[in-house]
Short mmCIF file of C-alpha atoms in Angstrom, two decimals:
data_model
loop_
_atom_site.label_atom_id
_atom_site.label_comp_id
_atom_site.label_asym_id
_atom_site.label_seq_id
_atom_site.Cartn_x
_atom_site.Cartn_y
_atom_site.Cartn_z
CA MET V 28 -68.59 -0.95 65.85
CA ALA V 29 -65.34 0.54 66.49
CA ILE V 30 -61.91 -1.19 65.65
CA GLU V 31 -60.00 -2.42 68.63
CA GLN V 32 -56.82 -0.17 68.67
CA LYS V 33 -54.81 -3.67 68.50
CA PHE V 34 -55.43 -4.29 65.05
CA THR V 35 -55.56 -0.44 64.33
CA ASP V 36 -52.42 -0.35 64.88
CA LEU V 37 -51.45 -4.24 63.11
CA ILE V 38 -53.40 -2.30 60.19
CA ASN V 39 -50.95 1.05 60.37
CA ALA V 40 -47.85 -1.06 60.47
CA ASP V 41 -49.02 -3.71 57.25
CA ILE V 42 -49.09 -0.62 55.60
CA ASP V 43 -46.02 0.44 56.81
CA GLY V 44 -44.59 -3.20 56.06
CA GLU V 45 -43.24 -3.31 59.64
CA THR V 46 -45.48 -6.79 60.53
CA SER V 47 -44.41 -10.09 61.50
CA GLU V 48 -44.72 -13.27 59.97
CA ALA V 49 -47.43 -14.02 62.84
CA GLU V 50 -48.64 -10.87 62.96
CA LYS V 51 -49.38 -11.05 58.99
CA VAL V 52 -52.08 -13.82 59.54
CA GLU V 53 -53.09 -12.51 62.50
CA LEU V 54 -54.94 -9.81 60.66
CA GLN V 55 -55.82 -11.65 57.85
CA ALA V 56 -58.20 -13.64 59.72
CA PHE V 57 -59.30 -10.44 61.95
CA LEU V 58 -59.64 -8.30 58.60
CA SER V 59 -61.57 -11.23 56.46
CA ASP V 60 -64.20 -10.89 58.96
CA ASN V 61 -63.98 -7.26 59.81
CA ALA V 62 -65.84 -5.33 56.78
CA GLU V 63 -64.80 -1.92 58.84
CA GLY V 64 -61.27 -3.16 59.13
CA ARG V 65 -61.16 -3.63 55.32
CA ALA V 66 -62.43 -0.59 54.89
CA LEU V 67 -59.26 1.22 56.62
CA HIS V 68 -56.84 -0.73 55.01
CA ASP V 69 -58.05 0.08 51.79
CA GLU V 70 -58.03 3.28 52.64
CA LEU V 71 -54.64 4.45 54.61
CA ALA V 72 -53.24 2.07 52.11
CA ALA V 73 -54.32 4.45 49.14
CA LEU V 74 -52.73 6.74 51.46
CA ARG V 75 -49.90 5.04 51.57
CA ASP V 76 -50.10 5.36 47.35
CA THR V 77 -50.35 8.69 47.38
CA LEU V 78 -47.76 10.01 49.27
CA ASP V 79 -45.00 7.60 47.46
CA GLY V 80 -45.91 7.99 44.78
CA ILE V 81 -45.23 11.77 44.95
CA GLU V 82 -42.17 12.70 42.97
CA GLN V 83 -38.74 14.14 44.06
CA GLN V 84 -37.67 17.44 44.19
CA THR V 85 -34.97 18.11 42.34
CA PRO V 86 -32.71 20.15 44.04
CA PRO V 87 -31.30 23.96 42.30
CA PRO V 88 -28.95 22.67 39.32
CA HIS V 89 -26.18 25.41 40.93
CA MET V 90 -26.02 24.63 45.23
CA ARG V 91 -24.14 21.50 45.16
CA HIS V 92 -21.10 24.24 44.06
CA ILE V 93 -22.15 26.78 45.94
CA ILE V 94 -22.37 25.06 49.31
CA MET V 95 -18.83 23.79 47.45
CA ASN V 96 -17.41 27.25 47.77
CA SER V 97 -18.98 28.22 51.11
CA VAL V 98 -17.19 25.47 53.06
CA PRO V 99 -13.66 26.52 53.66
CA PRO V 100 -10.65 24.59 53.19
CA THR V 101 -9.54 21.91 55.73
CA ARG V 102 -6.31 20.47 56.53
CA ASN V 103 -5.58 18.30 58.87
CA LYS V 104 -3.35 19.44 61.66
CA GLU V 105 -2.04 17.04 63.22
CA GLU V 106 -1.09 15.19 59.89
CA SER V 107 2.86 15.99 59.90
CA PRO V 108 3.54 17.75 56.35
CA GLY V 109 5.20 16.36 53.55
CA PHE V 110 7.42 17.03 50.91
CA LEU V 111 4.96 19.33 48.50
CA GLN V 112 3.33 20.40 51.59
CA ILE V 113 6.72 21.40 52.67
CA LEU V 114 7.40 23.40 48.76
CA PHE V 115 4.05 24.85 48.73
CA ALA V 116 4.16 26.17 52.09
CA THR V 117 7.17 28.47 50.99
CA PRO V 118 5.49 31.64 48.12
CA ALA V 119 8.93 31.81 46.53
CA LEU V 120 9.10 27.19 45.80
CA LYS V 121 5.19 27.38 45.12
CA TYR V 122 5.10 29.65 42.20
CA ALA V 123 8.59 27.95 41.06
CA VAL V 124 6.88 24.62 41.40
CA THR V 125 3.47 25.81 40.15
CA PHE V 126 4.76 27.02 37.28
CA ALA V 127 7.30 23.78 36.08
CA ALA V 128 3.79 21.18 36.92
CA GLY V 129 1.83 23.42 34.79
CA VAL V 130 4.74 23.71 32.16
CA PHE V 131 5.57 20.28 32.74
CA LEU V 132 1.84 19.32 32.35
CA THR V 133 1.33 20.86 29.15
CA LEU V 134 4.21 19.32 27.67
CA SER V 135 4.02 16.17 28.72
CA MET V 136 0.05 16.18 26.85
CA LEU V 137 1.18 17.42 24.08
CA SER V 138 1.74 14.93 21.22
CA SER V 139 5.11 16.36 18.99
CA SER V 140 2.87 17.21 15.45
CA GLN V 141 0.23 19.23 18.12
CA ILE V 142 3.80 21.68 18.79
CA SER V 143 4.43 23.86 16.07
CA ASN V 144 6.54 25.98 18.24
CA GLN V 145 8.07 26.60 20.98
CA THR V 146 5.54 29.48 22.29
CA PHE V 147 2.27 26.48 21.74
CA ASP V 148 0.19 28.79 20.21
CA LYS V 149 -2.01 27.04 18.19
CA VAL V 150 -2.57 23.88 20.07
CA THR V 151 -5.94 21.73 20.42
CA GLY V 152 -7.27 19.39 22.88
CA LEU V 153 -5.00 19.51 25.71
CA VAL V 154 -6.82 17.21 28.84
CA GLY V 155 -5.30 16.82 31.94
CA THR V 156 -5.99 17.33 35.59
CA VAL V 157 -4.03 19.33 38.71
CA ALA V 158 -4.06 18.08 41.92
CA GLU V 159 -4.53 21.49 43.98
CA PRO V 160 -6.09 24.40 41.86
CA VAL V 161 -2.79 27.20 41.69
CA ASN V 162 -2.40 29.90 44.36
CA ALA V 163 -1.06 33.12 42.54
CA ALA V 164 -2.45 36.52 43.76
CA LEU V 165 -5.68 37.48 42.83
CA ALA V 166 -5.36 40.13 39.78
CA SER V 167 -9.42 40.43 39.61
CA SER V 168 -12.29 37.83 39.46
CA VAL V 169 -16.10 37.96 37.73
CA THR V 170 -19.11 36.49 38.72
CA LEU V 171 -21.26 34.19 36.85
CA SER V 172 -24.77 33.85 37.45
CA GLU V 173 -27.22 33.26 34.35
CA THR V 174 -29.66 30.03 34.44
CA ASN V 175 -27.21 28.01 32.00
CA ILE V 176 -24.08 28.53 33.50
CA ALA V 177 -22.56 29.84 37.41
CA GLY V 178 -19.62 30.58 39.22
CA THR V 179 -16.37 32.42 39.29
CA VAL V 180 -13.74 33.52 36.95
CA SER V 181 -10.61 34.49 38.23
CA LEU V 182 -7.46 36.01 36.97
CA ARG V 183 -4.27 35.42 39.17
CA SER V 184 -0.34 36.69 38.18
CA ALA V 185 2.83 34.85 39.88
CA GLY V 186 5.56 36.86 38.24
CA SER V 187 5.16 36.70 34.70
CA LEU V 188 2.85 33.66 35.37
CA MET V 189 -0.84 34.72 34.30
CA ILE V 190 -3.44 31.86 35.73
CA LEU V 191 -7.40 32.08 34.63
CA ASP V 192 -8.45 29.89 36.52
CA PHE V 193 -12.33 29.46 35.74
CA ASP V 194 -14.54 27.85 38.71
CA LEU V 195 -17.86 27.07 36.77
CA VAL V 196 -20.75 24.77 36.89
CA SER V 197 -22.87 24.63 34.06
CA ALA V 198 -26.31 22.97 32.68
CA ASP V 199 -25.18 23.21 29.15
CA ASN V 200 -22.61 22.34 26.94
CA ILE V 201 -20.61 25.86 27.07
CA GLU V 202 -17.96 27.81 24.41
CA VAL V 203 -15.69 29.95 26.12
CA GLN V 204 -13.28 32.27 24.32
CA ALA V 205 -10.81 34.33 25.98
CA ASP V 206 -9.68 37.09 24.30
CA TYR V 207 -6.00 38.50 25.34
CA THR V 208 -5.65 41.81 24.69
CA ASP V 209 -1.78 42.26 24.66
CA LYS V 210 -0.25 40.04 21.86
CA THR V 211 2.43 38.92 23.04
CA ILE V 212 1.25 37.35 26.00
CA TRP V 213 1.05 33.88 24.61
CA PHE V 214 -0.58 30.46 25.69
CA ASN V 215 1.17 28.20 28.00
CA GLY V 216 -0.77 25.42 29.78
CA PHE V 217 -4.00 24.24 30.33
CA ALA V 218 -4.60 22.02 33.57
CA GLN V 219 -8.38 21.11 34.92
CA LEU V 220 -9.41 19.75 38.20
CA ALA V 221 -11.97 16.23 38.88
CA SER V 222 -12.86 17.25 35.35
CA LYS V 223 -12.66 15.34 31.79
CA GLY V 224 -15.06 15.60 28.44
CA THR V 225 -13.29 19.55 27.80
CA THR V 226 -11.73 21.09 24.41
CA VAL V 227 -9.29 23.65 24.58
CA SER V 228 -7.96 25.15 21.32
CA ALA V 229 -5.33 28.03 21.63
CA GLU V 230 -3.77 30.75 19.00
CA ALA V 231 -2.78 34.30 18.78
CA GLY V 232 -3.91 36.01 21.56
CA ARG V 233 -7.04 33.97 22.11
CA VAL V 234 -7.97 30.80 24.11
CA ARG V 235 -11.12 29.04 23.57
CA LEU V 236 -12.75 26.49 25.82
CA GLY V 237 -15.74 23.90 25.24
CA MET V 238 -17.24 22.42 28.18
CA GLU V 239 -19.62 19.73 29.34
CA GLU V 240 -22.44 20.52 31.47
CA GLY V 241 -21.62 20.06 35.40
CA LYS V 242 -19.45 21.30 37.45
CA ARG V 243 -16.03 22.67 36.45
CA ARG V 244 -12.52 23.95 37.61
CA TYR V 245 -9.90 24.46 35.08
CA ALA V 246 -6.74 26.87 35.05
CA VAL V 247 -5.37 27.93 32.02
CA TYR V 248 -1.58 29.34 32.02
CA LEU V 249 -0.63 32.53 30.47
CA HIS V 250 2.69 33.62 29.91
CA ASN V 251 2.95 37.68 30.15
CA GLU V 252 6.67 39.10 29.35
CA GLY V 253 7.00 41.78 32.02
CA SER V 254 3.67 41.65 33.47
CA ARG V 255 2.53 44.62 31.23
CA ASP V 256 -1.09 45.48 31.50
CA THR V 257 -3.74 43.67 29.95
CA THR V 258 -7.26 43.05 30.02
CA VAL V 259 -8.77 39.42 29.39
CA ASN V 260 -12.13 39.30 27.70
CA LEU V 261 -14.39 36.17 28.34
CA ARG V 262 -17.34 35.63 25.94
CA PHE V 263 -19.41 32.70 27.47
CA MET V 264 -21.56 31.11 24.34
CA ALA V 265 -24.28 28.18 24.13
CA ASP V 266 -25.79 26.92 21.34
CA GLY V 267 -23.67 29.81 19.20
CA GLU V 268 -25.91 32.22 21.78
CA VAL V 269 -23.67 34.71 23.63
CA ILE V 270 -25.31 34.45 27.19
CA HIS V 271 -22.58 36.43 29.56
CA GLU V 272 -19.63 38.64 28.35
CA ALA V 273 -16.99 39.82 31.51
CA SER V 274 -13.39 41.25 31.46
CA LEU V 275 -10.94 40.57 33.67
CA ASP V 276 -8.08 43.28 34.02
CA TYR V 277 -4.27 42.97 35.10
CA GLU V 278 -2.11 45.56 36.88
CA PRO V 279 1.14 44.86 37.94
CA ALA V 280 1.63 46.45 41.21
CA ASP V 281 4.04 49.13 41.62
CA MET K 27 -24.47 4.20 50.75
CA SER K 28 -23.37 1.68 53.23
CA LYS K 29 -22.55 2.97 57.05
CA THR K 30 -18.84 1.66 56.13
CA ASP K 31 -19.10 4.26 53.23
CA ASP K 32 -20.14 7.08 54.74
CA THR K 33 -18.12 6.44 57.81
CA LYS K 34 -15.04 6.25 55.65
CA LEU K 35 -16.10 9.21 53.76
CA ILE K 36 -16.18 11.65 57.23
CA GLU K 37 -12.94 10.41 58.31
CA ARG K 38 -11.88 11.73 55.11
CA CYS K 39 -14.23 15.19 55.42
CA ILE K 40 -11.73 15.13 59.14
CA ALA K 41 -8.93 14.64 57.30
CA GLY K 42 -9.83 18.20 54.98
CA ASP K 43 -10.81 15.83 52.40
CA ARG K 44 -13.17 18.53 49.97
CA GLN K 45 -13.95 15.61 47.45
CA ALA K 46 -14.67 13.32 49.77
CA PHE K 47 -17.52 16.66 51.38
CA GLU K 48 -18.27 16.98 47.90
CA ALA K 49 -19.71 12.97 47.67
CA LEU K 50 -21.14 13.47 50.79
CA LEU K 51 -22.95 16.07 49.11
CA ALA K 52 -23.73 14.06 46.23
CA GLU K 53 -25.41 11.59 48.33
CA TYR K 54 -27.55 13.65 50.60
CA GLU K 55 -28.26 16.75 48.61
CA ARG K 56 -31.98 15.88 47.69
CA PRO K 57 -32.99 13.40 50.44
CA VAL K 58 -32.07 17.20 52.76
CA TYR K 59 -33.94 19.42 50.33
CA ASN K 60 -37.26 17.44 49.76
CA ALA K 61 -37.17 16.84 53.64
CA ALA K 62 -36.55 21.05 53.79
CA PHE K 63 -39.26 21.12 51.14
CA ARG K 64 -41.67 19.53 52.21
CA MET K 65 -41.23 21.12 56.00
CA LEU K 66 -41.67 24.11 54.49
CA ASN K 67 -43.48 24.26 51.13
CA ASN K 68 -41.16 26.64 49.47
CA ARG K 69 -38.04 26.09 47.18
CA ASP K 70 -36.05 29.07 48.34
CA ASP K 71 -36.17 28.35 52.11
CA ALA K 72 -35.89 24.62 50.97
CA ARG K 73 -32.52 24.97 48.89
CA ASP K 74 -31.28 27.82 52.53
CA VAL K 75 -31.99 25.85 55.06
CA THR K 76 -29.80 23.08 52.83
CA GLN K 77 -26.71 25.20 52.45
CA THR K 78 -26.83 25.61 56.16
CA VAL K 79 -27.05 21.81 57.10
CA PHE K 80 -24.50 20.69 54.84
CA LEU K 81 -22.40 24.04 56.37
CA LYS K 82 -23.23 22.67 60.15
CA VAL K 83 -22.26 19.17 59.25
CA PHE K 84 -18.93 20.18 57.68
CA GLN K 85 -18.24 22.37 61.06
CA ASN K 86 -19.44 19.67 62.99
CA PHE K 87 -17.50 16.25 61.87
CA GLY K 88 -16.27 16.51 65.40
CA GLN K 89 -19.24 15.70 66.53
CA TYR K 90 -20.18 12.88 64.61
CA ASP K 91 -21.01 9.43 66.75
CA PRO K 92 -19.60 7.04 64.49
CA SER K 93 -21.72 4.24 65.93
CA ARG K 94 -24.61 5.83 64.62
CA ARG K 95 -25.64 6.06 61.13
CA PHE K 96 -24.39 9.14 58.95
CA PHE K 97 -27.92 9.29 57.96
CA SER K 98 -29.30 10.14 61.31
CA TRP K 99 -26.93 12.41 62.29
CA ILE K 100 -27.83 15.33 58.97
CA TYR K 101 -31.54 14.05 58.71
CA ARG K 102 -32.17 15.43 62.45
CA ILE K 103 -30.27 18.76 61.28
CA THR K 104 -32.10 19.47 58.27
CA LEU K 105 -35.65 18.71 60.25
CA ASN K 106 -34.05 20.80 62.98
CA GLU K 107 -33.13 23.12 60.79
CA SER K 108 -36.25 22.94 58.93
CA ILE K 109 -37.90 23.76 62.13
CA ASN K 110 -35.79 26.61 63.90
CA TRP K 111 -36.68 28.32 60.05
CA LEU K 112 -40.31 28.34 60.66
CA GLY K 113 -40.02 28.89 64.28
CA LYS K 114 -37.48 31.94 63.11
CA ALA K 115 -39.27 33.74 59.70
CA ASN K 116 -42.92 33.54 61.74
CA ARG K 117 -44.11 31.39 59.29
CA LEU K 118 -47.51 30.61 60.52
CA GLU K 119 -48.59 27.45 58.84
CA PRO K 120 -51.01 26.33 56.71
CA LEU K 121 -48.23 28.17 54.13
CA ALA K 122 -49.17 29.04 50.98
CA PHE K 123 -49.28 26.53 47.82
CA GLU K 124 -46.16 26.67 45.96
CA ALA K 125 -46.67 24.81 42.51
CA ILE K 126 -44.34 21.76 41.69
CA ASP K 127 -43.60 21.18 38.30
CA GLU K 128 -43.45 17.45 38.35
CA GLY K 129 -41.41 17.65 34.75
CA LYS K 130 -44.61 15.48 32.88
CA GLY K 131 -47.43 15.91 29.61
CA PRO K 132 -49.61 19.17 29.94
CA GLU K 133 -52.60 16.72 30.95
CA GLN K 134 -50.52 14.08 33.03
CA GLU K 135 -48.46 17.32 34.57
CA CYS K 136 -51.92 18.75 36.28
CA ASP K 137 -53.01 15.43 37.81
CA SER K 138 -49.66 14.84 39.28
CA ALA K 139 -49.35 18.41 40.44
CA ARG K 140 -52.93 18.93 41.53
CA LEU K 141 -52.18 15.51 43.99
CA SER K 142 -48.42 16.74 43.98
CA ALA K 143 -49.94 20.36 45.71
CA ASN K 144 -52.35 18.71 47.63
CA VAL K 145 -50.51 16.83 49.36
CA GLN K 146 -48.10 19.80 50.54
CA ALA K 147 -51.13 21.54 51.36
CA ALA K 148 -52.91 18.54 53.54
CA LEU K 149 -48.86 18.44 55.48
CA MET K 150 -48.64 21.51 56.07
CA THR K 151 -51.51 21.71 58.32
CA VAL K 152 -50.01 18.70 60.57
CA LYS K 153 -48.45 19.91 63.38
CA ALA K 154 -44.36 20.11 62.23
CA ASP K 155 -43.31 17.27 64.86
CA TYR K 156 -45.87 15.17 63.11
CA ARG K 157 -45.20 16.29 59.96
CA THR K 158 -41.54 15.09 60.24
CA VAL K 159 -42.81 11.38 60.86
CA VAL K 160 -44.72 11.32 57.75
CA ILE K 161 -41.78 12.91 55.80
CA LEU K 162 -39.16 10.25 57.06
CA LYS K 163 -41.08 7.64 56.96
CA HIS K 164 -42.94 8.06 53.52
CA PHE K 165 -40.60 10.83 51.63
CA LEU K 166 -37.29 9.12 52.63
CA GLY K 167 -38.05 6.25 52.95
CA CYS K 168 -36.88 5.46 57.22
CA SER K 169 -38.22 2.27 59.06
CA TYR K 170 -39.77 2.79 63.35
CA VAL K 171 -36.39 1.96 63.85
CA GLU K 172 -34.74 4.26 62.46
CA ILE K 173 -37.30 7.22 62.97
CA GLY K 174 -36.86 6.36 66.16
CA GLU K 175 -33.78 6.77 66.33
CA ILE K 176 -33.31 10.71 64.43
CA LEU K 177 -35.97 12.60 66.15
CA GLU K 178 -34.76 10.06 69.36
CA ILE K 179 -38.06 9.23 70.30
CA PRO K 180 -39.38 5.76 71.23
CA GLU K 181 -40.88 3.87 68.14
CA LYS K 182 -44.23 3.62 69.53
CA THR K 183 -44.17 7.05 69.79
CA VAL K 184 -43.11 6.71 65.85
CA LYS K 185 -46.12 5.10 66.04
CA SER K 186 -48.33 6.93 67.61
CA ARG K 187 -47.48 10.14 65.56
CA LEU K 188 -47.62 8.66 62.11
CA TYR K 189 -51.27 7.05 63.02
CA THR K 190 -52.36 10.42 63.87
CA ALA K 191 -50.45 12.48 61.29
CA ARG K 192 -52.24 9.74 58.65
CA GLN K 193 -55.49 10.27 59.91
CA GLN K 194 -55.37 14.07 59.59
CA LEU K 195 -54.15 13.71 56.27
CA LYS K 196 -56.31 11.44 54.81
CA ASP K 197 -59.35 13.70 56.38
CA GLU K 198 -57.69 17.09 54.73
CA LEU K 199 -57.15 15.36 51.23
CA THR K 200 -61.00 14.63 51.47
CA ASN K 201 -61.79 17.73 52.22
CA LEU K 202 -59.46 18.83 49.66
CA GLY K 203 -61.04 16.51 47.02
#
């Protein structure tokens, strides 16, 4: 004998946890006296448990990063520009303020014992944050798409300031080594955007970053007196193994 | 996340705050990806649809009605995009089975993966309009009222589609063993 539609609806609603107290009582009375109804309820409950028990799929590790990279930066057009916006709207001032901010940030983060001389060589453990990545002219960039690290590294320049802009997402702890061929170039500061847990060390011709897994945005500031040609060789390592190598070239505009 | 939290984040997104958008992305990335995966039964397609959904959300914040819940809006976009994807790519159902790694021990993994695969295979035999209701109910945990709001259909229709879909799923799973 077919189950009355009213009770089929009640059984389904009960399975979905959408019955009122009165409906529950009515359904229980029906089920206690109807084997077919109980069988349907049991079948649907088993199906519900199966469906609800299916584990969620994990999104691809770099998807969030890719989405964020594809979203254009926007500004609220109705807002009147503040002091910093006015400053940063002027290219020359943008550079000057950015450079000053980089130096200030570096100085503010270094303890006196870490500073061996005024060129900031041989320093370790700098950690800081910047509100926005620096927007200097792009010289060259590389894209990484490895299993455990993806993203871009760009070399930007503004006068004698060179900026290595790391925009990465990693699935492991990664060590990044940047060697610059021109030994007269010196490390001039480091900043990171909304991330923590990074270690930095610098010596003549080389900067090392230790990054934890996750999304990371770094800026390494280099001083290139005379804006000479140079190449920055990048090496990415996980567990002591090299997982990616790349080079970034800088040539001054004529 | 509460409706108020979402609304605040959306206000910040409209003002150009990328961090607010990233917070929304962190909150909804997984359910959106899972809904797309269950609709399409393909990880690459689910990834592409998820990316499209978030770009559309970002580009259309101005069209979001703050009197409605954000998840209703984004889930609706997700399901519509998935259905469009099925249509555009002429992906006729049922789609090929894609093995699912559930990340357990070998024996458990085998059972769990088989069950998951069977459920997915059964799900793909259900018409897309009905599949959406099952996904919203069982994979995204929405109530009848919320499903009605997302799909813009009466609650009575939600129930009817859900019951029919479940009957088909039950029969299909029995056939699959």
